[in-house]
CSV table of C-alpha atoms and ligand atoms in Angstrom, one decimal:
chain,number,residue,atom,x,y,z
A,1,MET,CA,90.7,108.3,66.0
A,2,SER,CA,92.2,109.5,69.1
A,3,ARG,CA,91.3,108.0,72.5
A,4,PRO,CA,89.4,110.0,75.0
A,5,LEU,CA,91.6,111.7,77.6
A,6,GLY,CA,90.8,109.8,80.9
A,7,ILE,CA,92.0,110.5,84.4
A,8,THR,CA,94.5,107.8,85.3
A,9,VAL,CA,94.6,106.4,88.7
A,10,SER,CA,98.0,107.8,89.5
A,11,ARG,CA,96.8,111.2,88.5
A,12,HIS,CA,93.8,110.8,90.6
A,13,ILE,CA,95.9,109.7,93.7
A,14,LEU,CA,98.3,112.5,93.3
A,15,ASP,CA,95.6,115.2,92.8
A,16,ASN,CA,93.9,114.0,96.0
A,17,GLN,CA,97.1,114.0,97.9
A,18,HIS,CA,97.5,117.7,97.2
A,19,LEU,CA,94.2,118.3,99.0
A,20,HIS,CA,96.0,117.3,102.2
A,21,PRO,CA,98.7,119.8,103.0
A,22,THR,CA,100.3,117.5,105.6
A,23,ALA,CA,100.5,114.4,103.4
A,24,THR,CA,104.0,113.1,102.8
A,25,GLY,CA,103.0,111.1,99.7
A,26,ASP,CA,103.7,107.7,101.4
A,27,LEU,CA,100.1,106.5,101.0
A,28,SER,CA,100.1,107.6,97.4
A,29,GLY,CA,103.3,105.8,96.9
A,30,LEU,CA,102.0,102.7,98.6
A,31,LEU,CA,98.8,102.6,96.5
A,32,ILE,CA,100.8,103.2,93.3
A,33,GLU,CA,103.1,100.3,94.0
A,34,LEU,CA,100.1,98.0,94.9
A,35,ILE,CA,98.5,98.9,91.6
A,36,VAL,CA,101.6,97.7,89.7
A,37,ALA,CA,101.3,94.4,91.6
A,38,ALA,CA,97.6,94.2,90.7
A,39,LYS,CA,98.4,94.7,87.0
A,40,THR,CA,100.9,91.9,87.2
A,41,ILE,CA,98.3,89.6,88.7
A,42,ASN,CA,95.8,90.7,86.2
A,43,ALA,CA,98.2,89.6,83.3
A,44,GLU,CA,98.7,86.2,85.0
A,45,VAL,CA,94.9,85.8,85.6
A,46,ASN,CA,94.1,86.5,82.0
A,47,MET,CA,96.6,83.8,80.9
A,48,ALA,CA,95.1,81.3,83.3
A,49,GLY,CA,92.5,80.0,80.9
A,50,LEU,CA,95.4,79.3,78.4
A,51,ALA,CA,97.4,77.3,80.8
A,52,ASP,CA,96.2,74.0,79.4
A,53,ILE,CA,96.7,75.0,75.8
A,54,LEU,CA,100.2,76.2,76.5
A,55,GLY,CA,101.0,73.1,78.5
A,56,MET,CA,101.5,74.9,81.8
A,57,SER,CA,98.7,73.4,84.0
A,58,GLY,CA,100.6,70.4,85.4
A,59,LYS,CA,103.2,70.5,88.1
A,60,THR,CA,105.9,71.4,85.6
A,61,ASN,CA,105.8,73.7,82.6
A,62,ILE,CA,107.3,73.1,79.1
A,63,GLN,CA,110.7,74.3,80.3
A,64,GLY,CA,110.4,71.6,83.1
A,65,GLU,CA,110.0,74.4,85.8
A,66,MET,CA,107.6,74.1,88.6
A,67,VAL,CA,104.4,76.0,87.9
A,68,GLN,CA,103.0,78.0,90.8
A,69,LYS,CA,99.3,78.0,91.5
A,70,LEU,CA,97.7,81.3,90.6
A,71,ASP,CA,97.0,82.2,94.2
A,72,ASP,CA,100.6,81.5,95.3
A,73,LEU,CA,101.7,83.6,92.3
A,74,ALA,CA,99.5,86.4,93.3
A,75,ASN,CA,100.7,86.2,96.8
A,76,ASN,CA,104.4,86.3,95.8
A,77,THR,CA,103.7,89.2,93.3
A,78,ILE,CA,102.4,91.4,96.2
A,79,LYS,CA,104.7,90.3,98.8
A,80,ARG,CA,107.9,90.8,96.7
A,81,ARG,CA,106.9,94.2,95.4
A,82,MET,CA,105.6,95.5,98.7
A,83,ALA,CA,108.5,94.2,100.8
A,84,ARG,CA,110.9,96.8,99.4
A,85,CYS,CA,108.5,99.5,98.5
A,86,GLY,CA,109.5,101.5,101.6
A,87,TYR,CA,106.0,102.5,102.7
A,88,ILE,CA,105.0,99.5,105.0
A,89,CYS,CA,106.6,97.8,107.9
A,90,ILE,CA,104.8,94.5,108.0
A,91,MET,CA,102.2,92.5,106.1
A,92,THR,CA,99.7,89.6,106.5
A,93,SER,CA,98.2,87.6,103.6
A,94,GLU,CA,95.5,84.9,103.5
A,95,GLU,CA,98.1,82.6,102.0
A,96,GLU,CA,100.6,82.7,104.8
A,97,GLU,CA,100.2,81.7,108.4
A,98,GLY,CA,102.5,84.2,110.1
A,99,VAL,CA,103.3,87.8,109.5
A,100,ILE,CA,105.3,88.8,106.5
A,101,PRO,CA,108.3,91.1,107.3
A,102,VAL,CA,109.6,93.7,104.9
A,103,VAL,CA,113.2,93.9,103.8
A,104,PRO,CA,115.3,95.5,106.6
A,105,GLY,CA,115.9,99.1,106.0
A,106,TYR,CA,112.7,99.5,103.9
A,107,GLU,CA,110.3,99.9,106.9
A,108,GLY,CA,107.6,102.5,106.4
A,109,LYS,CA,104.7,103.8,108.4
A,110,TYR,CA,101.9,101.7,107.1
A,111,THR,CA,100.8,98.1,107.3
A,112,LEU,CA,99.2,95.9,104.7
A,113,ALA,CA,96.7,93.0,105.0
A,114,PHE,CA,95.7,91.3,101.8
A,115,ASP,CA,93.8,88.4,100.2
A,116,PRO,CA,95.9,87.9,97.1
A,117,LEU,CA,93.3,86.0,95.1
A,118,ASP,CA,89.9,85.7,96.7
A,119,GLY,CA,87.5,83.2,95.2
A,120,SER,CA,90.3,81.3,93.8
A,121,SER,CA,88.2,78.1,93.6
A,122,ASN,CA,86.4,79.8,90.7
A,123,ILE,CA,89.6,80.2,88.6
A,124,ASP,CA,89.0,77.1,86.6
A,125,VAL,CA,85.5,78.1,85.6
A,126,ASN,CA,86.3,81.6,84.5
A,127,VAL,CA,84.3,83.4,87.2
A,128,SER,CA,85.5,86.7,88.5
A,129,ILE,CA,88.0,86.7,91.2
A,130,GLY,CA,89.7,89.5,93.1
A,131,THR,CA,92.4,90.9,95.3
A,132,ILE,CA,91.4,92.6,98.5
A,133,PHE,CA,93.6,95.0,100.6
A,134,SER,CA,93.5,96.9,103.8
A,135,ILE,CA,95.9,99.6,105.0
A,136,HIS,CA,96.5,100.8,108.5
A,137,ARG,CA,99.0,103.2,110.1
A,138,ARG,CA,101.5,101.4,112.2
A,139,ARG,CA,101.3,101.8,116.0
A,140,THR,CA,104.9,101.0,116.9
A,141,GLN,CA,107.3,103.8,116.2
A,142,ASP,CA,110.0,102.4,113.9
A,143,GLY,CA,112.1,99.4,113.0
A,144,PRO,CA,110.4,96.1,112.0
A,145,GLY,CA,106.6,96.1,112.4
A,146,ALA,CA,104.9,94.0,115.0
A,147,ILE,CA,101.9,91.7,114.9
A,148,SER,CA,100.1,94.4,117.0
A,149,ASP,CA,100.5,96.8,114.0
A,150,LEU,CA,98.2,94.4,112.1
A,151,LEU,CA,95.7,93.5,114.7
A,152,LEU,CA,93.8,96.9,114.5
A,153,PRO,CA,90.1,97.4,114.1
A,154,GLY,CA,88.6,98.2,110.8
A,155,ARG,CA,87.6,101.7,111.8
A,156,GLU,CA,91.3,102.6,112.0
A,157,GLN,CA,92.0,101.8,108.3
A,158,VAL,CA,93.5,104.6,106.3
A,159,ALA,CA,92.6,103.0,103.0
A,160,ALA,CA,91.1,99.8,101.6
A,161,GLY,CA,90.2,98.5,98.2
A,162,TYR,CA,90.0,95.6,95.7
A,163,ILE,CA,90.7,94.7,92.3
A,164,ILE,CA,88.2,92.6,90.4
A,165,TYR,CA,89.4,90.4,87.5
A,166,GLY,CA,86.2,90.3,85.6
A,167,SER,CA,84.7,90.9,82.2
A,168,SER,CA,86.9,94.0,82.6
A,169,THR,CA,89.4,94.5,85.4
A,170,MET,CA,88.4,97.1,87.9
A,171,LEU,CA,90.1,98.8,90.9
A,172,VAL,CA,87.9,100.2,93.6
A,173,PHE,CA,89.3,101.9,96.6
A,174,ALA,CA,88.6,104.4,99.4
A,175,THR,CA,90.9,106.6,101.4
A,176,GLY,CA,88.3,108.4,103.5
A,177,GLN,CA,87.0,110.6,100.8
A,178,GLY,CA,84.4,108.4,99.1
A,179,VAL,CA,84.8,105.4,96.9
A,180,GLN,CA,86.4,105.6,93.5
A,181,GLY,CA,86.2,103.1,90.7
A,182,PHE,CA,88.8,102.7,87.8
A,183,THR,CA,88.7,100.4,84.8
A,184,LEU,CA,91.8,99.0,83.2
A,185,ASP,CA,92.4,99.7,79.6
A,186,PRO,CA,94.4,96.6,78.8
A,187,SER,CA,95.7,98.0,75.6
A,188,VAL,CA,97.5,100.8,77.5
A,189,GLY,CA,97.9,99.2,80.8
A,190,GLU,CA,96.4,102.1,82.8
A,191,PHE,CA,93.5,102.3,85.1
A,192,TYR,CA,91.1,105.1,84.2
A,193,LEU,CA,88.5,106.7,86.5
A,194,SER,CA,85.3,105.2,85.3
A,195,HIS,CA,83.1,105.2,88.5
A,196,PRO,CA,83.7,108.4,90.5
A,197,ASP,CA,82.2,108.7,94.0
A,198,ILE,CA,80.3,105.4,94.0
A,199,ARG,CA,77.2,105.4,96.2
A,200,ILE,CA,75.5,102.1,97.1
A,201,PRO,CA,71.8,102.3,96.6
A,202,GLU,CA,70.0,102.8,100.1
A,203,LYS,CA,67.6,99.9,99.4
A,204,SER,CA,67.8,97.0,97.0
A,205,LYS,CA,65.9,94.0,95.9
A,206,TYR,CA,68.8,91.6,95.7
A,207,PHE,CA,70.3,89.2,98.3
A,208,SER,CA,73.5,87.1,98.0
A,209,VAL,CA,73.9,84.2,100.4
A,210,ASN,CA,74.8,80.5,100.1
A,211,GLU,CA,71.3,79.0,100.6
A,212,GLY,CA,72.9,75.5,100.6
A,213,ASN,CA,73.8,76.3,104.2
A,214,THR,CA,70.1,76.9,105.3
A,215,LEU,CA,70.1,73.8,107.4
A,216,TYR,CA,73.0,75.1,109.5
A,217,TRP,CA,71.7,78.6,110.0
A,218,GLU,CA,70.2,79.9,113.2
A,219,GLU,CA,66.4,80.2,113.2
A,220,ASN,CA,66.5,84.1,112.9
A,221,MET,CA,68.6,83.9,109.8
A,222,ARG,CA,66.2,81.4,108.2
A,223,ARG,CA,63.3,83.6,109.1
A,224,TYR,CA,65.0,86.6,107.5
A,225,VAL,CA,65.7,84.8,104.2
A,226,ASP,CA,62.2,83.5,104.1
A,227,TYR,CA,60.9,87.0,104.6
A,228,LEU,CA,63.0,88.2,101.6
A,229,LYS,CA,61.3,85.5,99.5
A,230,GLU,CA,57.8,86.3,100.5
A,231,GLU,CA,55.5,88.4,98.1
A,232,ASP,CA,54.8,92.0,99.2
A,233,LYS,CA,54.6,94.7,96.5
A,234,ALA,CA,54.9,97.6,99.0
A,235,THR,CA,58.4,96.4,100.1
A,236,ASP,CA,59.4,95.2,96.7
A,237,ARG,CA,59.4,91.5,97.7
A,238,PRO,CA,60.3,88.9,96.8
A,239,TYR,CA,63.9,89.8,96.4
A,240,SER,CA,66.0,88.2,93.7
A,241,GLY,CA,68.9,86.0,94.6
A,242,ARG,CA,72.3,86.5,93.2
A,243,TYR,CA,75.2,84.4,94.5
A,244,ILE,CA,78.4,83.9,92.6
A,245,GLY,CA,80.5,82.4,95.5
A,246,SER,CA,83.3,84.9,94.8
A,247,LEU,CA,83.2,87.6,97.5
A,248,VAL,CA,84.7,90.4,95.5
A,249,ALA,CA,82.3,89.7,92.6
A,250,ASP,CA,79.2,89.4,94.9
A,251,PHE,CA,80.2,92.6,96.8
A,252,HIS,CA,81.0,94.6,93.6
A,253,ARG,CA,77.7,93.9,92.0
A,254,ASN,CA,75.8,94.9,95.2
A,255,LEU,CA,78.0,98.0,95.5
A,256,ILE,CA,77.1,99.2,92.1
A,257,SER,CA,73.5,97.9,91.7
A,258,GLY,CA,72.4,97.6,95.4
A,259,GLY,CA,72.1,94.4,97.4
A,260,ILE,CA,72.9,92.6,100.6
A,261,PHE,CA,75.5,89.9,101.0
A,262,LEU,CA,75.4,87.6,104.0
A,263,TYR,CA,77.8,85.0,105.3
A,264,PRO,CA,76.4,84.5,108.7
A,265,LYS,CA,77.8,82.2,111.4
A,266,ASP,CA,76.5,78.6,111.0
A,267,ARG,CA,76.8,75.2,112.4
A,268,LYS,CA,78.2,73.6,109.2
A,269,ASP,CA,81.8,73.4,110.3
A,270,PRO,CA,82.4,73.1,114.1
A,271,GLY,CA,85.9,74.5,113.3
A,272,LYS,CA,84.5,77.7,112.0
A,273,PRO,CA,81.7,78.7,114.4
A,274,GLY,CA,82.3,82.4,113.7
A,275,GLY,CA,81.5,82.5,110.0
A,276,LYS,CA,83.8,81.7,107.1
A,277,LEU,CA,85.2,85.0,106.0
A,278,ARG,CA,88.3,86.6,107.4
A,279,LEU,CA,88.2,89.8,109.3
A,280,LEU,CA,91.5,91.5,108.4
A,281,TYR,CA,91.6,91.1,104.6
A,282,GLU,CA,88.0,90.3,103.6
A,283,ALA,CA,85.4,91.7,105.9
A,284,ALA,CA,87.1,94.9,107.2
A,285,PRO,CA,88.2,96.4,104.0
A,286,LEU,CA,84.9,95.8,102.3
A,287,ALA,CA,83.2,97.2,105.4
A,288,PHE,CA,85.4,100.3,105.0
A,289,ILE,CA,84.4,100.7,101.4
A,290,VAL,CA,80.7,100.1,101.8
A,291,GLU,CA,80.5,102.6,104.6
A,292,GLU,CA,82.3,105.2,102.5
A,293,ALA,CA,79.7,104.5,99.9
A,294,GLY,CA,76.8,105.0,102.3
A,295,GLY,CA,76.2,101.3,103.1
A,296,ARG,CA,76.7,99.3,106.3
A,297,ALA,CA,78.5,96.2,107.5
A,298,ILE,CA,77.6,94.2,110.6
A,299,THR,CA,78.3,90.8,112.3
A,300,GLY,CA,74.6,90.2,113.0
A,301,ASP,CA,75.2,89.8,116.8
A,302,GLY,CA,75.0,93.6,117.5
A,303,ARG,CA,78.4,94.8,116.3
A,304,GLU,CA,79.6,96.8,113.3
A,305,ILE,CA,82.4,95.1,111.4
A,306,ARG,CA,84.5,98.2,111.9
A,307,ASP,CA,84.4,97.7,115.7
A,308,VAL,CA,85.5,94.1,115.9
A,309,ALA,CA,88.9,93.9,117.6
A,310,PRO,CA,91.1,91.4,115.8
A,311,GLU,CA,92.8,88.8,118.0
A,312,SER,CA,94.6,86.8,115.4
A,313,LEU,CA,95.7,87.3,111.8
A,314,HIS,CA,93.2,84.9,110.3
A,315,GLN,CA,90.2,85.4,112.5
A,316,ARG,CA,86.9,84.7,110.9
A,317,VAL,CA,83.8,86.9,111.3
A,318,PRO,CA,80.2,86.6,110.2
A,319,LEU,CA,79.6,89.3,107.5
A,320,ILE,CA,76.3,91.0,106.5
A,321,ILE,CA,77.1,93.9,104.2
A,322,GLY,CA,75.5,96.0,101.6
A,323,SER,CA,72.6,98.5,101.1
A,324,ARG,CA,71.9,100.3,104.4
A,325,HIS,CA,68.2,99.7,104.6
A,326,ASP,CA,68.6,96.0,103.8
A,327,VAL,CA,71.4,95.6,106.4
A,328,ASP,CA,69.2,97.3,109.0
A,329,MET,CA,66.4,94.9,108.2
A,330,ALA,CA,68.6,91.8,108.4
A,331,GLU,CA,69.9,93.0,111.8
A,332,ALA,CA,66.4,93.5,113.1
A,333,PHE,CA,65.6,89.8,112.3
A,334,LEU,CA,69.0,88.5,113.5
A,335,LEU,CA,68.7,90.2,116.8
A,336,GLY,CA,65.1,88.9,117.1
A,337,ARG,CA,63.5,92.3,117.0
A,338,ARG,CA,61.3,91.1,114.1
B,401,AHM,P1,88.7,81.7,99.7
B,401,AHM,O1,89.3,82.8,100.4
B,401,AHM,O2,89.2,80.4,100.1
B,401,AHM,O3,88.6,81.9,98.2
B,401,AHM,O4,87.1,81.6,100.3
B,401,AHM,C1,86.4,82.9,100.3
B,401,AHM,C2,85.2,82.7,99.4
B,401,AHM,C3,84.6,84.0,99.1
B,401,AHM,O5,85.1,84.6,97.9
B,401,AHM,C4,83.2,83.6,99.0
B,401,AHM,O6,82.3,84.7,99.4
B,401,AHM,C5,83.0,82.5,99.9
B,401,AHM,O7,84.3,81.9,100.0
B,401,AHM,C6,82.1,81.5,99.3
B,401,AHM,O8,81.9,80.4,100.2
B,401,AHM,P2,80.9,79.2,100.0
B,401,AHM,O9,81.5,78.4,98.9
B,401,AHM,O10,80.9,78.5,101.3
B,401,AHM,O11,79.5,79.8,99.7
B,402,MG,MG1,89.6,84.8,100.4
């Protein structure tokens, strides 16, 4: 039996590039290189559960070589491939404190911020994890990129996306023309268009939040979550709770089925008064995607995520993201209007 003829992600990217007469092909090239890195990470993630059986889980493997942690491995995979792809001039990663330069002579016109393996504390228990990326156009003219090329607000992103390593591996990204989802056929090693033009439901009945932090929330946040749990048929309450603790997985489920995810600011850790999640490679790219899909992403203190001006590479931000109606309602509570 022959396989159905699907649209590969490369075909899709190239077809869309032709819709832009001024496109140089650099963004297409960048995305295609990044997808190769993602497929490499996928192969490693799939092997992770076998690490014990193959004797590779300790500090050294059977050949006596040091074994890298999966998040280091994912970081290095992206870094090494993208450093000489020729389309970016500088990078930042959750795994590295400073900026990551590209190989001299390979500087391109974009910048890349990424979380190589988000939710990595879930690796050992076989829960979905993901890679998140955000792409901006550089501000400086040429030569090596500067940190200022990375510290740009989310609204200036030219593309953003994530790869979820789940029951199947999916790539979801947006370049300003809606959100497209692709599923990896592992037997062929290709991503095929499986979810064209994803739209997040306007209203949902699911909320995703770490309720273990209730004690540390502000009063308005507590009132909002209590509201979601009250019974009221007219507004479809109580909502159902869904929290995996893996941002990409929680976000992806809400994007497809509708829902609201909240990681508000709290008093749990005085070192993280502004929330837990990172602006440049967690909140901003997912905000870009959710808005392209018709949803909304806010901080809860009156700002849209896309407008938050980054001051440092690893800046944290409160994140409330998902179905538009639900985010509007959360905002009304958080600002004390309800
Ligand atoms: P990480 O970047 O160290 O993996 O942390 C980010 C993760 C997110 O995937 C997830 O949404 C959040 O941390 C869960 O945090 P908590 O365990 O506090 O609920
Ligand atoms: Mg992370």
